[in-house]
Coordinates of C-alpha atoms in Angstrom, one line a residue:
M842 CA 216.7 73.9 4.7
N843 CA 216.3 74.7 8.4
M844 CA 214.2 77.3 10.1
Y845 CA 216.9 79.9 10.3
K846 CA 217.7 79.7 6.6
L847 CA 214.0 80.0 5.8
V848 CA 213.6 83.1 7.9
L849 CA 216.8 84.7 6.5
L850 CA 215.9 84.0 2.8
T851 CA 212.4 85.3 3.3
T852 CA 213.6 88.5 5.1
I853 CA 216.1 89.2 2.2
F854 CA 213.3 88.6 -0.3
L855 CA 210.9 91.1 1.4
V856 CA 213.7 93.7 1.9
S857 CA 214.6 93.5 -1.8
L858 CA 210.9 94.0 -2.7
I859 CA 210.6 97.1 -0.5
S860 CA 213.8 98.5 -1.9
S861 CA 212.7 97.9 -5.5
K862 CA 209.4 99.6 -4.8
A863 CA 211.1 102.6 -3.2
N864 CA 213.6 103.0 -6.0
A865 CA 211.1 102.4 -8.8
Q866 CA 213.5 99.9 -10.4
S867 CA 210.8 97.5 -11.5
P868 CA 208.1 98.2 -14.1
L869 CA 205.8 95.7 -12.3
P870 CA 203.5 96.8 -9.4
I871 CA 204.8 95.4 -6.2
H872 CA 202.8 95.2 -3.0
V873 CA 203.7 94.3 0.6
G874 CA 201.3 93.6 3.4
I875 CA 200.2 91.6 6.4
K876 CA 197.6 88.9 6.9
G877 CA 196.1 86.6 9.5
G878 CA 193.2 84.3 10.0
S879 CA 191.9 80.9 11.2
N880 CA 192.6 77.4 10.0
F881 CA 190.6 74.3 10.5
S882 CA 193.0 71.3 10.3
E883 CA 192.9 67.5 10.4
L884 CA 195.8 65.2 11.2
P885 CA 194.9 61.6 10.0
V886 CA 196.1 59.0 12.5
T887 CA 196.7 55.3 12.8
S888 CA 193.9 52.8 12.7
G889 CA 191.8 52.5 15.8
F890 CA 191.5 56.3 16.2
N891 CA 189.2 59.0 14.7
S892 CA 190.4 62.4 13.8
E893 CA 188.3 65.5 13.2
Y894 CA 189.0 69.1 12.2
A895 CA 189.9 71.6 15.0
A896 CA 190.5 75.3 14.9
G897 CA 193.9 77.1 14.9
Y898 CA 195.3 80.4 13.7
F899 CA 198.1 82.0 11.6
V900 CA 199.6 85.4 11.1
G901 CA 202.4 86.9 9.0
G902 CA 203.4 88.9 6.0
M903 CA 203.0 88.8 2.2
A904 CA 204.5 90.3 -0.9
R905 CA 203.0 90.3 -4.4
F906 CA 204.2 90.9 -8.0
D907 CA 201.3 92.0 -10.3
F908 CA 201.5 91.5 -14.0
K909 CA 198.2 92.6 -15.6
R910 CA 195.6 90.0 -14.4
F911 CA 198.2 87.6 -13.2
Y912 CA 200.3 87.8 -10.0
I913 CA 202.8 85.9 -7.9
Q914 CA 202.5 86.0 -4.2
N915 CA 205.0 84.9 -1.5
E916 CA 204.1 84.7 2.2
L917 CA 205.8 84.0 5.5
L918 CA 203.4 82.8 8.2
Y919 CA 203.5 81.6 11.8
S920 CA 200.9 79.0 12.1
E921 CA 199.4 77.0 15.0
K922 CA 197.3 74.0 13.9
S923 CA 195.2 71.5 15.9
S924 CA 193.3 68.3 15.2
K925 CA 190.8 66.6 17.5
I926 CA 191.7 62.9 18.1
E927 CA 189.7 60.3 19.9
K928 CA 190.0 56.5 20.3
T929 CA 186.4 55.8 21.4
A930 CA 183.5 57.9 22.5
I931 CA 184.0 56.5 26.1
T932 CA 187.6 57.5 26.5
G933 CA 187.0 61.0 25.1
S934 CA 189.2 63.1 22.8
K935 CA 192.3 65.3 22.9
N936 CA 193.6 68.0 20.6
A937 CA 197.0 67.3 18.9
K938 CA 198.7 70.6 18.2
W939 CA 201.7 71.7 16.2
R940 CA 203.3 75.1 15.5
S941 CA 205.2 75.9 12.3
L942 CA 206.6 78.5 9.9
E943 CA 204.9 78.3 6.5
M944 CA 206.0 79.8 3.2
P945 CA 203.4 79.6 0.4
L946 CA 204.4 80.6 -3.1
L947 CA 201.2 81.2 -5.2
I948 CA 200.3 82.1 -8.7
G949 CA 197.0 83.9 -9.1
Y950 CA 194.6 85.2 -11.7
K951 CA 192.2 88.2 -11.3
V952 CA 188.9 87.0 -12.7
I953 CA 187.4 90.4 -12.1
D954 CA 189.9 93.3 -12.1
L955 CA 188.5 96.8 -11.3
S956 CA 190.2 99.8 -9.9
T957 CA 188.9 99.3 -6.4
L958 CA 187.7 95.6 -6.5
N959 CA 189.1 92.3 -7.8
V960 CA 188.1 88.7 -7.5
R961 CA 190.9 86.2 -7.6
V962 CA 191.7 82.5 -7.9
F963 CA 195.1 81.1 -7.1
G964 CA 197.2 78.0 -6.4
G965 CA 200.7 76.9 -5.6
G966 CA 203.1 75.2 -3.3
V967 CA 203.8 75.7 0.4
Y968 CA 206.9 74.7 2.5
S969 CA 206.4 74.4 6.2
Y970 CA 208.9 73.8 9.0
V971 CA 207.5 72.4 12.3
L972 CA 208.8 74.4 15.3
D973 CA 207.3 72.1 17.9
E974 CA 204.4 69.6 18.3
N975 CA 202.2 68.3 21.1
V976 CA 201.0 65.1 19.4
S977 CA 202.7 63.1 22.1
S978 CA 200.1 64.5 24.6
V979 CA 197.8 61.8 23.2
N980 CA 199.5 58.9 25.0
Q981 CA 198.5 56.2 22.6
L982 CA 200.2 58.0 19.7
K983 CA 203.6 58.6 21.4
N984 CA 205.3 55.8 19.6
S985 CA 203.7 56.5 16.2
Y986 CA 204.8 60.1 16.2
T987 CA 208.4 59.8 17.6
K988 CA 209.6 60.6 14.1
F989 CA 207.4 63.6 13.3
N990 CA 208.6 65.3 10.1
K991 CA 210.0 68.8 10.6
S992 CA 210.0 69.7 6.9
N993 CA 206.8 69.3 4.9
I994 CA 205.8 70.2 1.4
G995 CA 202.1 70.9 0.4
Y996 CA 199.9 72.8 -1.9
Q997 CA 197.2 75.5 -1.7
V998 CA 194.2 76.4 -3.9
G999 CA 191.8 79.1 -3.2
A1000 CA 189.8 82.2 -4.1
G1001 CA 189.7 85.7 -2.7
V1002 CA 188.2 89.1 -2.9
E1003 CA 190.1 92.4 -2.7
M1004 CA 188.7 95.8 -2.0
W1005 CA 191.0 98.8 -2.0
K1006 CA 193.9 97.4 0.1
F1007 CA 192.0 94.8 2.1
T1008 CA 191.8 91.1 1.1
V1009 CA 189.7 88.2 2.2
D1010 CA 190.8 84.7 1.1
L1011 CA 189.4 81.1 1.4
I1012 CA 192.1 78.5 1.0
Y1013 CA 192.4 74.7 1.0
Q1014 CA 195.8 73.4 2.0
G1015 CA 196.9 69.7 1.5
G1016 CA 200.0 67.8 2.3
L1017 CA 202.2 66.1 -0.3
N1018 CA 204.5 64.2 2.2
N1019 CA 203.6 62.2 5.3
S1020 CA 203.7 64.0 8.7
S1021 CA 205.4 60.9 10.2
K1022 CA 208.1 58.7 8.7
D1023 CA 206.4 55.6 10.2
F1024 CA 203.1 55.7 8.3
S1025 CA 200.9 57.5 5.8
S1026 CA 199.5 60.7 7.4
K1027 CA 199.1 63.8 5.3
T1028 CA 197.7 66.9 7.0
N1029 CA 195.0 69.1 5.4
S1030 CA 193.3 72.3 6.4
Y1031 CA 190.8 75.0 5.4
N1032 CA 192.0 78.6 6.0
V1033 CA 190.1 81.9 6.1
S1034 CA 192.3 85.0 6.1
I1035 CA 192.1 88.8 6.2
G1036 CA 195.0 90.9 4.9
Y1037 CA 196.0 94.5 4.3
F1038 CA 198.5 95.8 1.7
F1039 CA 200.3 98.9 3.0
L1040 CA 202.5 99.2 -0.1

């Protein structure tokens, strides 16, 4: 699946949700909204280097199917992530950056479900397609990341609070496949997001 197919499929999915909502064809509550936030990511690297978490951001849309206390949520996000990488304290550090489209598919449960407030837990998978990366700006890693994987599969777990139409989520995202074909390196990040459902 390439980037264009991913965007096309998700666009069709969101349009179908909006149409279903407008025509009242589905007995299940359907909600569509936007979200954005900060991520704090780490890209593990080869031996001889140290990696630390660095800040990035993401923004995009979300659609949710509610079924009593359970729900399924699909998202399409533009994400920019960064990881601080250093060889020694003397040589200093640089930030490796990569930009991607991410599509989480989550299943959640409302632990507290009131008319104007709910508290949720959720988890699921996430597909990401790397648009571009700047790992090669760290000169010593150029050879190691010449085969940076474009398609990546990961998982998310988290918890959130929703009041009226606003949401706040705390999320951990881990990688299931290696970022490079040459060695073991799975990215991970902590995300904080704020969202708003307009349908």
